[in-house]
XYZ file of C-alpha atoms in Angstrom:
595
model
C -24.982 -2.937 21.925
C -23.042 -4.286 25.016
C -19.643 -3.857 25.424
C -17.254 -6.391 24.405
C -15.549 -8.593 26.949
C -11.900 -6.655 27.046
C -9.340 -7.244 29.885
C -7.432 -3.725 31.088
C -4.069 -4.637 29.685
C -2.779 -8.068 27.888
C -0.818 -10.472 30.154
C 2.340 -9.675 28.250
C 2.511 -6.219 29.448
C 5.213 -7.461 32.221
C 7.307 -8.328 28.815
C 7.576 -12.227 30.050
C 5.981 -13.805 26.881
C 8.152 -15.072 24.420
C 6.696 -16.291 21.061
C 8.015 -19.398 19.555
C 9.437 -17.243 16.470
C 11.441 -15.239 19.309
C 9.537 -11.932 19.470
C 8.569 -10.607 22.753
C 4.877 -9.435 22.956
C 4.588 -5.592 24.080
C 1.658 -3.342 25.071
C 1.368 -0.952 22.648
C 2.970 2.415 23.941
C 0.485 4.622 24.558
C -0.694 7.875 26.904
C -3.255 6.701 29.505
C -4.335 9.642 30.386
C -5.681 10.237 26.604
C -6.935 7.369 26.433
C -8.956 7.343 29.392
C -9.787 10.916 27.943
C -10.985 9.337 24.882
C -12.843 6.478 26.470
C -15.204 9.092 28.711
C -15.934 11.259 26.298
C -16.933 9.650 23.453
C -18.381 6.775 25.909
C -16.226 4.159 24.502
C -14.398 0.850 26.247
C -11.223 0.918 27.421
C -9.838 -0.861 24.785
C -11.322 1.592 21.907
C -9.363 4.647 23.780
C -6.447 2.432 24.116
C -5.997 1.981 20.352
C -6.893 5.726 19.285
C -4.169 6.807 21.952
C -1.322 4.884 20.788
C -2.080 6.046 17.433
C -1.422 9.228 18.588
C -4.749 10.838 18.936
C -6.310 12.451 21.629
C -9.616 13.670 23.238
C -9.785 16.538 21.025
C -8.810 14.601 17.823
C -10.624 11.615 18.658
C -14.009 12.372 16.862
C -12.287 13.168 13.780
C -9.950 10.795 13.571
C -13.426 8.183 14.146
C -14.809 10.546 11.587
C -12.866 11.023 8.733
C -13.652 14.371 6.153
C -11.859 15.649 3.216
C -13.223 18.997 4.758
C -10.988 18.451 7.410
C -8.078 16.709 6.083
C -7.574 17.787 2.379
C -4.752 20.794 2.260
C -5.396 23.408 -0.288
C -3.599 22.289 -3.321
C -2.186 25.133 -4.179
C 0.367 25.073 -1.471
C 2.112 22.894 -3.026
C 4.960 24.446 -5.414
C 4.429 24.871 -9.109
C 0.443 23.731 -8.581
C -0.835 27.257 -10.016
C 1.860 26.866 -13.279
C 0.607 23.526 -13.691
C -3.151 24.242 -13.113
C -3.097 27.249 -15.224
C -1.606 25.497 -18.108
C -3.947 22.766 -17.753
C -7.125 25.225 -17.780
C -4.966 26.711 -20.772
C -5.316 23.448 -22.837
C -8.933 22.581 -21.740
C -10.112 25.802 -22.532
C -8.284 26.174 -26.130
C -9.408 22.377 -26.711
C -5.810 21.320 -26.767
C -4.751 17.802 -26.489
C -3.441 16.750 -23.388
C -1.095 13.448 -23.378
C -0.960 11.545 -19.826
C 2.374 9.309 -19.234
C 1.858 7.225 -16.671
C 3.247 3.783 -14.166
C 2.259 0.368 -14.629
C 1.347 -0.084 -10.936
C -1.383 -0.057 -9.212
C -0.401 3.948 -7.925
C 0.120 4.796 -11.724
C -2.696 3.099 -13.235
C -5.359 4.939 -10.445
C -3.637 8.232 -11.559
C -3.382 8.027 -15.124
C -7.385 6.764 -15.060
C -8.245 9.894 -12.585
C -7.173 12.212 -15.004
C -8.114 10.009 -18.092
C -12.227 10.008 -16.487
C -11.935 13.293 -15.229
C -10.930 14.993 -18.817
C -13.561 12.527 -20.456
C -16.122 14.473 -17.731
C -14.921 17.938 -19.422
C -14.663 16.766 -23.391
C -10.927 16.931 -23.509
C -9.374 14.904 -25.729
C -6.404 12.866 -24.047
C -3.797 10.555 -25.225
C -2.266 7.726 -22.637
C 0.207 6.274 -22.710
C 1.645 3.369 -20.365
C 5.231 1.750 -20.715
C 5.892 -1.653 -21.051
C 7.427 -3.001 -18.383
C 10.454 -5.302 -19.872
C 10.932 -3.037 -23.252
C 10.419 0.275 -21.897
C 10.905 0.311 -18.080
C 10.054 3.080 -15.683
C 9.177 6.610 -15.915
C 9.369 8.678 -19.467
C 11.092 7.753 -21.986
C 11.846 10.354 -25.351
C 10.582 7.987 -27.842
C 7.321 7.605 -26.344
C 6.675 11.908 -25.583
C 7.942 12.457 -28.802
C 4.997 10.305 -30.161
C 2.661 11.586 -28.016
C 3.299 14.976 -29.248
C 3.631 13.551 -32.711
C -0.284 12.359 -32.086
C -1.463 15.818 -31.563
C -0.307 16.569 -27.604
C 0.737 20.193 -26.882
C 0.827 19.241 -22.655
C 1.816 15.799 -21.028
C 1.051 14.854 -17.789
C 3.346 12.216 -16.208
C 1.831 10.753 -12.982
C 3.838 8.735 -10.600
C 6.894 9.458 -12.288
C 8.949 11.789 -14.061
C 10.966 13.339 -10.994
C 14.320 11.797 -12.007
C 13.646 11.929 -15.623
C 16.418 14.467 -17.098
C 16.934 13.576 -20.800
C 13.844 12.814 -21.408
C 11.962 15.557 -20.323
C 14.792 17.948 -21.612
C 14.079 15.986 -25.101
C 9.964 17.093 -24.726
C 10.889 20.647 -23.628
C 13.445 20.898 -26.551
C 10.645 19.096 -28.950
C 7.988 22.248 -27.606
C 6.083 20.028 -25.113
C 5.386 20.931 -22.118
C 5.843 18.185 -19.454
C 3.625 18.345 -16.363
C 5.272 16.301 -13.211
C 2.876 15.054 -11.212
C 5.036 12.780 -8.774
C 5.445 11.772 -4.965
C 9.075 10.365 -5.262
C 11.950 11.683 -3.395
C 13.681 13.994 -5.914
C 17.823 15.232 -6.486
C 18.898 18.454 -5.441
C 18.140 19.519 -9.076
C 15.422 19.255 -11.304
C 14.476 18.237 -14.621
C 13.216 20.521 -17.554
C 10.106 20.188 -16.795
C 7.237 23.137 -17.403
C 5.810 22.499 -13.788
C 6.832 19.936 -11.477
C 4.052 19.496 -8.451
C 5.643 16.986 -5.645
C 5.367 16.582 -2.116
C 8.711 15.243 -2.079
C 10.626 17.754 -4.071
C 13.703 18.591 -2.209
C 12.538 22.074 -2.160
C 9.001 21.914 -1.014
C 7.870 23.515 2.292
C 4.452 20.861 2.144
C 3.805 18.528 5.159
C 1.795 16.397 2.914
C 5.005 14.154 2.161
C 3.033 11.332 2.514
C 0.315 11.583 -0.313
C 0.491 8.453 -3.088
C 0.981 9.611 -6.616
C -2.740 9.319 -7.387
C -3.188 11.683 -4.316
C -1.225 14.145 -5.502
C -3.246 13.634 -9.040
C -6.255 14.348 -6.764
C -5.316 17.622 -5.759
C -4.237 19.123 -9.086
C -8.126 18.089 -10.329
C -9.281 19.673 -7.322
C -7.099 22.937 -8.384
C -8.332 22.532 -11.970
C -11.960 22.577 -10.719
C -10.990 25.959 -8.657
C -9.646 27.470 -11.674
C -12.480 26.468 -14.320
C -15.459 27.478 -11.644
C -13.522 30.827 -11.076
C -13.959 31.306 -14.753
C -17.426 30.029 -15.308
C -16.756 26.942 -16.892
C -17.883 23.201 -16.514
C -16.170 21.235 -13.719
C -16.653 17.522 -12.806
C -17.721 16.299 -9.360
C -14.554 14.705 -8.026
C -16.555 12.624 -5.049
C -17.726 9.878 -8.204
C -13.399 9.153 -8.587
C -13.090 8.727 -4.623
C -12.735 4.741 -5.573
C -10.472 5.136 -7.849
C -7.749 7.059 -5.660
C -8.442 4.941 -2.583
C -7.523 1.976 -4.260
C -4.411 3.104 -5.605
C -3.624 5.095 -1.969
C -3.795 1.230 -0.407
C -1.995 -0.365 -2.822
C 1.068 1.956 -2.824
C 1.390 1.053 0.974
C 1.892 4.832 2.184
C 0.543 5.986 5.699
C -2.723 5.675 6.182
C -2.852 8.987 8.290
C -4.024 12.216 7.701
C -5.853 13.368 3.898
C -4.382 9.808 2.854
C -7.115 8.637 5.999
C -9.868 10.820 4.657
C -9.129 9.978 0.666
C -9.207 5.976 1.934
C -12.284 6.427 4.056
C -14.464 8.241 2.214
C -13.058 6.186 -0.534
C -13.872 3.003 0.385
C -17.495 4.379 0.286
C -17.951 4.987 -3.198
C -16.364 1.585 -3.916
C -19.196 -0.146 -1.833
C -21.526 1.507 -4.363
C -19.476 -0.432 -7.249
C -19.950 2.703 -9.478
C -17.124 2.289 -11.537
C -17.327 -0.295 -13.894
C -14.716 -1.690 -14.259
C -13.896 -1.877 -10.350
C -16.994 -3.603 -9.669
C -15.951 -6.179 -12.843
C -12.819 -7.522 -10.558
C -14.613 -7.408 -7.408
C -16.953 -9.670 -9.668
C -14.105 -11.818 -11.136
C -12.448 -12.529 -8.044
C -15.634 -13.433 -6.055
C -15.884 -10.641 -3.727
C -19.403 -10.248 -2.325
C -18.767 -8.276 0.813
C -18.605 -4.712 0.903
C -14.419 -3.544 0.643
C -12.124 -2.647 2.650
C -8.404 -1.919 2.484
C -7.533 -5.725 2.367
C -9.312 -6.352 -0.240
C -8.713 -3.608 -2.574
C -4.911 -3.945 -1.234
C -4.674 -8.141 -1.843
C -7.672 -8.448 -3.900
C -8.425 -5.812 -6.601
C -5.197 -4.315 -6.438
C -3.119 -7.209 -7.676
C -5.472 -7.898 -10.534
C -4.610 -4.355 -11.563
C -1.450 -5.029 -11.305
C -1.152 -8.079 -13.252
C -1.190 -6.525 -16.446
C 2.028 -4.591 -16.345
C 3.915 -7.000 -14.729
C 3.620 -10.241 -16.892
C 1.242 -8.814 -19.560
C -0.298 -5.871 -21.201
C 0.863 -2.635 -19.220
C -1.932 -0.395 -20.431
C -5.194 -3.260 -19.285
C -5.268 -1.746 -15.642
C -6.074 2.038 -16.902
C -8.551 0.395 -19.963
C -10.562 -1.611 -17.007
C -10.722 1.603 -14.379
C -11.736 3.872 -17.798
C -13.974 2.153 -19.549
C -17.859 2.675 -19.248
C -18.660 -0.713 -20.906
C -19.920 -3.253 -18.981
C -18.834 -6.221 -21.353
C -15.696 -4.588 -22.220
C -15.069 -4.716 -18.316
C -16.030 -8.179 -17.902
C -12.981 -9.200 -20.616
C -10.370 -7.029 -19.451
C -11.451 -8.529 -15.650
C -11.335 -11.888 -16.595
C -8.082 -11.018 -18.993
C -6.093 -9.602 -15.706
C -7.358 -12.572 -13.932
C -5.459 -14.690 -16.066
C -2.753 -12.652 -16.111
C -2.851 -12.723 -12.397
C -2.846 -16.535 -11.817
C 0.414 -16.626 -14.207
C 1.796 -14.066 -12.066
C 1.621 -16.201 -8.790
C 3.193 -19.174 -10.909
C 6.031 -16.992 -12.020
C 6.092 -15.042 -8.201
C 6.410 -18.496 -6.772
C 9.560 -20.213 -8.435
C 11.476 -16.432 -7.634
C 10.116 -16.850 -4.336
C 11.660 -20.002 -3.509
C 14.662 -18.812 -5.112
C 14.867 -15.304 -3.430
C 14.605 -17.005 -0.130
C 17.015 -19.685 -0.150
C 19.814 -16.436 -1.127
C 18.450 -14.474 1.396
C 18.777 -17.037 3.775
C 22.726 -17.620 3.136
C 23.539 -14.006 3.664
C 25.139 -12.756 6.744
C 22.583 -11.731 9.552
C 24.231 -8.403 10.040
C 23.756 -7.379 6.843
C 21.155 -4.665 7.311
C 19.335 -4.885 3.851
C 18.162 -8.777 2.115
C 19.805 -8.050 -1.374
C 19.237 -10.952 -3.822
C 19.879 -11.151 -7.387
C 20.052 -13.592 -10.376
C 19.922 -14.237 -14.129
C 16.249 -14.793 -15.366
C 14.350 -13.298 -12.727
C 11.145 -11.994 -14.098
C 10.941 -8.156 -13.211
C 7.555 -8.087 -13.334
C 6.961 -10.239 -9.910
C 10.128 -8.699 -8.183
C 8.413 -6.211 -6.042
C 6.002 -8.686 -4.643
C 8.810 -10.905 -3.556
C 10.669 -7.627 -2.231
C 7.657 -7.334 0.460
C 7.436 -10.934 1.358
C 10.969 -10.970 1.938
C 10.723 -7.606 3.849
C 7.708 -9.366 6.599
C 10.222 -12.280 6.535
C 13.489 -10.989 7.881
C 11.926 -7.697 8.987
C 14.908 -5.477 7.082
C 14.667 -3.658 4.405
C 15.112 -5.932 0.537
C 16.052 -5.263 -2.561
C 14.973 -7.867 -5.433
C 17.517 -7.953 -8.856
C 16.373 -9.354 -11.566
C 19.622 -9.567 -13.961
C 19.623 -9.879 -18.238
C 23.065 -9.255 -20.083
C 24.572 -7.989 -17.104
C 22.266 -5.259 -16.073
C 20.399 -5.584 -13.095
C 16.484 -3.836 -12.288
C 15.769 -4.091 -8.815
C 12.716 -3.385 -6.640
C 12.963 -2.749 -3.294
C 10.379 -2.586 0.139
C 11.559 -1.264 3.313
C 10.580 -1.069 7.022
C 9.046 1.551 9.350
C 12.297 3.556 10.345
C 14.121 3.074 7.246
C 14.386 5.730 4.591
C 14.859 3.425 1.180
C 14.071 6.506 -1.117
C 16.636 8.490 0.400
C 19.268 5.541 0.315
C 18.615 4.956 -3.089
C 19.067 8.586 -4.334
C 22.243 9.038 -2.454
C 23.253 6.136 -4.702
C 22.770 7.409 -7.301
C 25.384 10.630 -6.482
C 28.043 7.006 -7.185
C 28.990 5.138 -9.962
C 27.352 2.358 -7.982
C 24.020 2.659 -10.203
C 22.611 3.564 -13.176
C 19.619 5.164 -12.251
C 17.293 4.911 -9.320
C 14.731 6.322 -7.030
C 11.421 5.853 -4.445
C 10.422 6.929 -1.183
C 10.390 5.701 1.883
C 9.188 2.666 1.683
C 9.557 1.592 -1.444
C 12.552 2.501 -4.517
C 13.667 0.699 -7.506
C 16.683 1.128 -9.396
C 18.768 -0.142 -12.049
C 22.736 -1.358 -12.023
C 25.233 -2.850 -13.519
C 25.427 -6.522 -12.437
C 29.592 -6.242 -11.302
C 28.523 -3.191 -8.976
C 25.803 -5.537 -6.906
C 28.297 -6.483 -4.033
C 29.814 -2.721 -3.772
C 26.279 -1.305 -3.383
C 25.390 -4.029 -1.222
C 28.267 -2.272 1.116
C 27.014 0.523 0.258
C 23.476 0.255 2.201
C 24.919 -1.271 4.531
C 26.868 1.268 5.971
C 24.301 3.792 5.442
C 21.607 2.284 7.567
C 23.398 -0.175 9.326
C 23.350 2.145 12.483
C 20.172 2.463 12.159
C 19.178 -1.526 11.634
C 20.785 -1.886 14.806
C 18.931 0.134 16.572
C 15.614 -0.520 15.431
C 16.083 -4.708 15.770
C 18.147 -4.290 19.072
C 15.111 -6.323 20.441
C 12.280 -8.177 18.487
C 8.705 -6.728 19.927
C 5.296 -7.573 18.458
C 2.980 -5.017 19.582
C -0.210 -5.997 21.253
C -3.140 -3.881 21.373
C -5.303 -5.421 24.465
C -6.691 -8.750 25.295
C -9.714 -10.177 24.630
C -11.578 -13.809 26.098
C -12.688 -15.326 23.376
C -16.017 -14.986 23.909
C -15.541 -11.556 23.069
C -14.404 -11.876 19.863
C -17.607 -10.895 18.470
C -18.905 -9.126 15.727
C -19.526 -6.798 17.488
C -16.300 -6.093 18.700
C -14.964 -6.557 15.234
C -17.007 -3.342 14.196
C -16.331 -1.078 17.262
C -12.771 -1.763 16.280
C -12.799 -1.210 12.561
C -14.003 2.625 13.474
C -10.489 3.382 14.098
C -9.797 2.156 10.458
C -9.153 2.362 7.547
C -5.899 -0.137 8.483
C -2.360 0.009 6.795
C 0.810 1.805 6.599
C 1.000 4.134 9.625
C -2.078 3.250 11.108
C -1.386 -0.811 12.412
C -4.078 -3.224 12.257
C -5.180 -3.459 15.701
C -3.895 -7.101 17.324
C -5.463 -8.608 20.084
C -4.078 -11.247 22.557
C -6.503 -14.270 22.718
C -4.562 -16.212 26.391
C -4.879 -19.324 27.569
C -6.526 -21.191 24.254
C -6.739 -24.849 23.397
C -6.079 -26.067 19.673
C -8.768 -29.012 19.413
C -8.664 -29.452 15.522
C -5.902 -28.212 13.163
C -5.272 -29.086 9.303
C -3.610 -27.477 6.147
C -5.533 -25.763 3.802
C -4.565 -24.465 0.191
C -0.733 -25.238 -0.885
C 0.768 -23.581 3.208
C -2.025 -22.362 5.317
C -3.078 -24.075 8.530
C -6.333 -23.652 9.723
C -7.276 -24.452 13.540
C -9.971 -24.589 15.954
C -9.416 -23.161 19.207
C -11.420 -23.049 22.643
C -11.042 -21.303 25.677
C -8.650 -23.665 28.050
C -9.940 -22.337 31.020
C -13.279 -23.376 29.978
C -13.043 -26.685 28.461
C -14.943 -28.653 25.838
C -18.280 -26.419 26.760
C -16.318 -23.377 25.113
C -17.924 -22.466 21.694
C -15.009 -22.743 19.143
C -13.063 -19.898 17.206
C -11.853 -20.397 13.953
C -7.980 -19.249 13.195
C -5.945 -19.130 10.263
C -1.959 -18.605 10.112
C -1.434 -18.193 6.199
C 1.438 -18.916 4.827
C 2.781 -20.974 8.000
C 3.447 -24.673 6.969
C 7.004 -25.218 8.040
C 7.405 -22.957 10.156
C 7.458 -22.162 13.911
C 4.013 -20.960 14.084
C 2.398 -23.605 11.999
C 4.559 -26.304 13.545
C 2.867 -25.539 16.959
C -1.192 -25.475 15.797
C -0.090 -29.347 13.613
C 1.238 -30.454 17.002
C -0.652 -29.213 19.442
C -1.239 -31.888 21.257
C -3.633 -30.868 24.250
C -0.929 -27.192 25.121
C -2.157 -24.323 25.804
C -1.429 -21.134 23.937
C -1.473 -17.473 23.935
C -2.215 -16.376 20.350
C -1.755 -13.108 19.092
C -3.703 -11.900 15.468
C -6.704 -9.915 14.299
C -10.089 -10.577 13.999
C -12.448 -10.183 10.834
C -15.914 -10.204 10.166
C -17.133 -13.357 7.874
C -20.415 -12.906 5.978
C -21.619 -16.019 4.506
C -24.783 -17.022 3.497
C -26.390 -13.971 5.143
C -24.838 -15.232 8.512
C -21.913 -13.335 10.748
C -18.804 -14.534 12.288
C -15.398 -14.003 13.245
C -12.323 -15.083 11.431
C -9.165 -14.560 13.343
C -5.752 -14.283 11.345
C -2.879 -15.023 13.938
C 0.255 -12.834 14.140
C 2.130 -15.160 16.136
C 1.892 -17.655 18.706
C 3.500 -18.185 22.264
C 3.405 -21.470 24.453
C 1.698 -21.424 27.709
């Protein structure tokens, strides 16, 4: 393969391009040295070494980081506190063919763990019990009612995944009911805990773990991986984790944590197994929504992932685990089509709070350092989404209220820099909220509707410092530039080595300069689509076809409609099409500068 046409460094790397929505493109900080290190050695282009180095690799982490293993990512599990209580019990229960209840979330993150550990005790014969609460009735984490009836159906040991850490009565209700409560959890926790039997979390406030950034159904991972230490130690059956790989990579992408480290090797090798559309009920959505290309984290994080979703936030919480569970091809095909439905009402809903949620974002003061919006009627179940669109909007962190008789549930998204878990919790030392708690980028709590404004002062104190300083000047990093006849697929896949893309490990954006828009229209309800050729070139360019979603009405969009014979630099990231057995190159654009 020959290399790609890449220039050394993009043209804004003298910091004199301003974008028409205001943000100054920026060279990617990075050590040239290791990247020229990186480059050599592994006999890559500049470019490649470029983009491992301001990730923070170098020469002698390059080849992994390319190269992905559980081998040598994965940290023992038991180094996490209370994993041997809670792995021993566990063995405990398989072994005397107890049954073991799982409580779980009705995300994406919750739904992946509860249906880890609801195929992995299937595997072993163990009976289990699930159970997943209802969003509006029943709300987040445990509630007594519903581990008193577990136990009431036969559980001696419950397993909460993805919640559970903040969950004092209730679990204090199990332990005093004789059940022992497993906390299998990756939120931020208070300086105490609950009354739980074991309580295995990256996040506790007493762990020693650097692991911090593991999703819920990570964590999950690791206990089955202790489990299966435990149960080979004493001769018994174990299950070959590598068949759930799918399962935890989806729910790792959707829960938007760092792409980095075991969360990089879970994703990657991941990704994999879903290719192989093993799981039934996986390969049913993939089916449903259309999707004939092998994954990747966009499409299990915008594409499989919100039809998993769909089902606990404007229907039935418990579909998402049935459709990653069940064995039955038919069955799968219903529940698929079922969340599809339930998906398409969800963007109906998602759009009217939308339109909403931005016109009271857009009244409130530009200082403030967190978007907090809140009114009557608000459906919970789309608040989260609108939370993250609001976030990429205004670049600050958001919290989303929905409000009924005077009580408010919120769900909130934050920005790189911004601890939202930790703000949240320290809220909850006040009278300022009910109940609340996350991590870093992402928390939810609940409040009385009269204590909105006072928390609203509240945040923005606390990080207001700290908003300052990380919007003191608005940069869009830029990876390298390319000529647009590079933009091949071939460059496409020399970059994607360096993926899996997401949280803590940026898609890679590349600088197309000097381009000519020669055909631009909307598409869909917002998105412009456009045509570009190289201006240096002319009309004897071949044409590259762009896409700015979301962008009617705004500054970007504005500029492809009108055009009118300017040049442009454009700024985005390229993706391989496959249609028809043929290959091309999409490119989705980040922003847009004038020439």
């Amino acid at each position: 393969m020959g290399r790609p046409q890449i220039s050394t460094a993009p043209d804004s790397s003298d910091g004199d391009i301003i974008s028409v929505t205001g943000r100054r493109w920026q060279l990617r900080e990075h050590n040239a040295r290791d990247a020229l290190a990186i480059s050599q050695q592994l006999g890559l282009p500049e470019l490649m070494g470029r983009i491992l180095a301001s990730r923070k690799v170098n020469a002698e982490q390059a080849e992994a980081f390319l190269k992905p293993t559980l081998r040598e990512y994965l940290p023992d599990p038991f180094h996490l506190k209370d994993m041997d209580k809670a792995a021993k019990r566990v063995v405990q229960a398989i072994q005397n063919k107890e049954t073991i209840g799982v409580f779980g979330d009705y995300d994406v993150d919750g739904a992946t763990s509860s249906a880890l550990l609801m195929r992995y005790f299937r595997a072993l014969n163990v009976k289990t019990l699930v159970h997943i609460p209802d969003r509006m009735k029943e709300g987040y984490g445990p509630n007594t009612p519903a581990l008193l009836s577990l136990k009431e159906r036969g559980a001696s040991v419950v397993i909460t995944v993805d919640c559970g850490t903040m969950a004092f009565e209730p679990l204090q209700a199990a332990k005093d009911a004789g059940l022992d409560v497993i906390v299998v959890d990756h939120h931020k926790s208070d300086t105490h805990m609950p009354a739980a039997y074991a309580i295995v979390n990256p996040n506790r406030f007493d762990e020693s773990s650097s692991h911090t950034q593991l999703a819920a159904v990570g964590v999950t991972f690791l206990l089955l991986v202790a489990l299966n230490k435990l149960l080979r130690e004493a001769g018994a059956q174990v299950s070959d984790l590598m068949q759930f790989l799918d399962i935890v990579a989806l729910g790792t992408i959707c829960d938007v944590v760092p792409l980095t480290g075991a969360n990089r090797a879970l994703v990657t090798q991941g990704l994999k197994i879903m290719q192989q559309r093993s799981n039934t009920g996986i390969a049913a959505a993939m089916d449903t929504a259309r999707l004939a290309e092998a994954p990747g984290t966009y499409h299990a994080g915008f594409i499989i992932g919100p039809r998993i979703n769909a089902g606990g936030r404007v229907g039935k919480s418990d579909l998402g685990v049935r459709l990653l569970t069940t064995e039955d091809a038919l069955e799968a095909r219903a529940i698929a089509e079922e969340l599809d439905h339930f998906n398409a009402e969800r963007k109906a809903i998602e759009s009217t709070v939308m339109e909403e949620a931005m016109q009271d974002a857009l009244a409130l003061p530009a200082s403030d350092a967190i978007i907090m919006v809140a009114r009557e009627g608000w459906h919970a179940g789309v608040i989260g989404i609108v939370a993250g669109r609001l976030k990429e909007h205004f670049n600050k962190p958001t919290a989303v209220i929905a409000i009924t008789d005077g009580i408010g549930k919120a769900s909130a998204r934050s920005i790189t820099g911004i601890d939202l878990g930790a703000a949240v919790v320290a809220a909850t030392h006040t009278d300022l909220l009910i109940g609340g708690g996350g991590h870093a980028m992402a928390a939810g709590f609940t409040i009385v509707e009269d204590h909105i404004t006072a928390l609203r002062n509240f945040f923005n104190e606390r990080l207001g410092a700290k908003m300052q300083e990380l919007s003191h000047e608005r940069m869009l990093s830029i990876d390298g530039t390319v000529s647009l006849q590079g933009v091949t697929p071939e460059l496409v896949r020399l970059i994607e080595q360096a993926g899996p893309f997401g949280a803590g490990n940026s898609s890679v954006r590349l600088q197309l300069s000097t381009v000519r828009v020669v055909n631009a229209s909307v598409v869909g309800e917002n998105h412009v689509r456009a045509i570009i050729i190289d201006g240096n070139v002319g009309a004897s360019s071949p044409g590259l076809k762009v896409m700015a979603f979301r962008s009617v009405g705004t500054a970007i969009g504005d500029a492809l409609l009108n055009a009118k014979g300017r040049m442009f630099h454009i700024a985005g990231q390229a993706r391989i099409n496959q249609w028809q057995g043929r290959e091309s190159v999409d490119f989705f654009i980040d922003d847009i500068a004038i020439c």
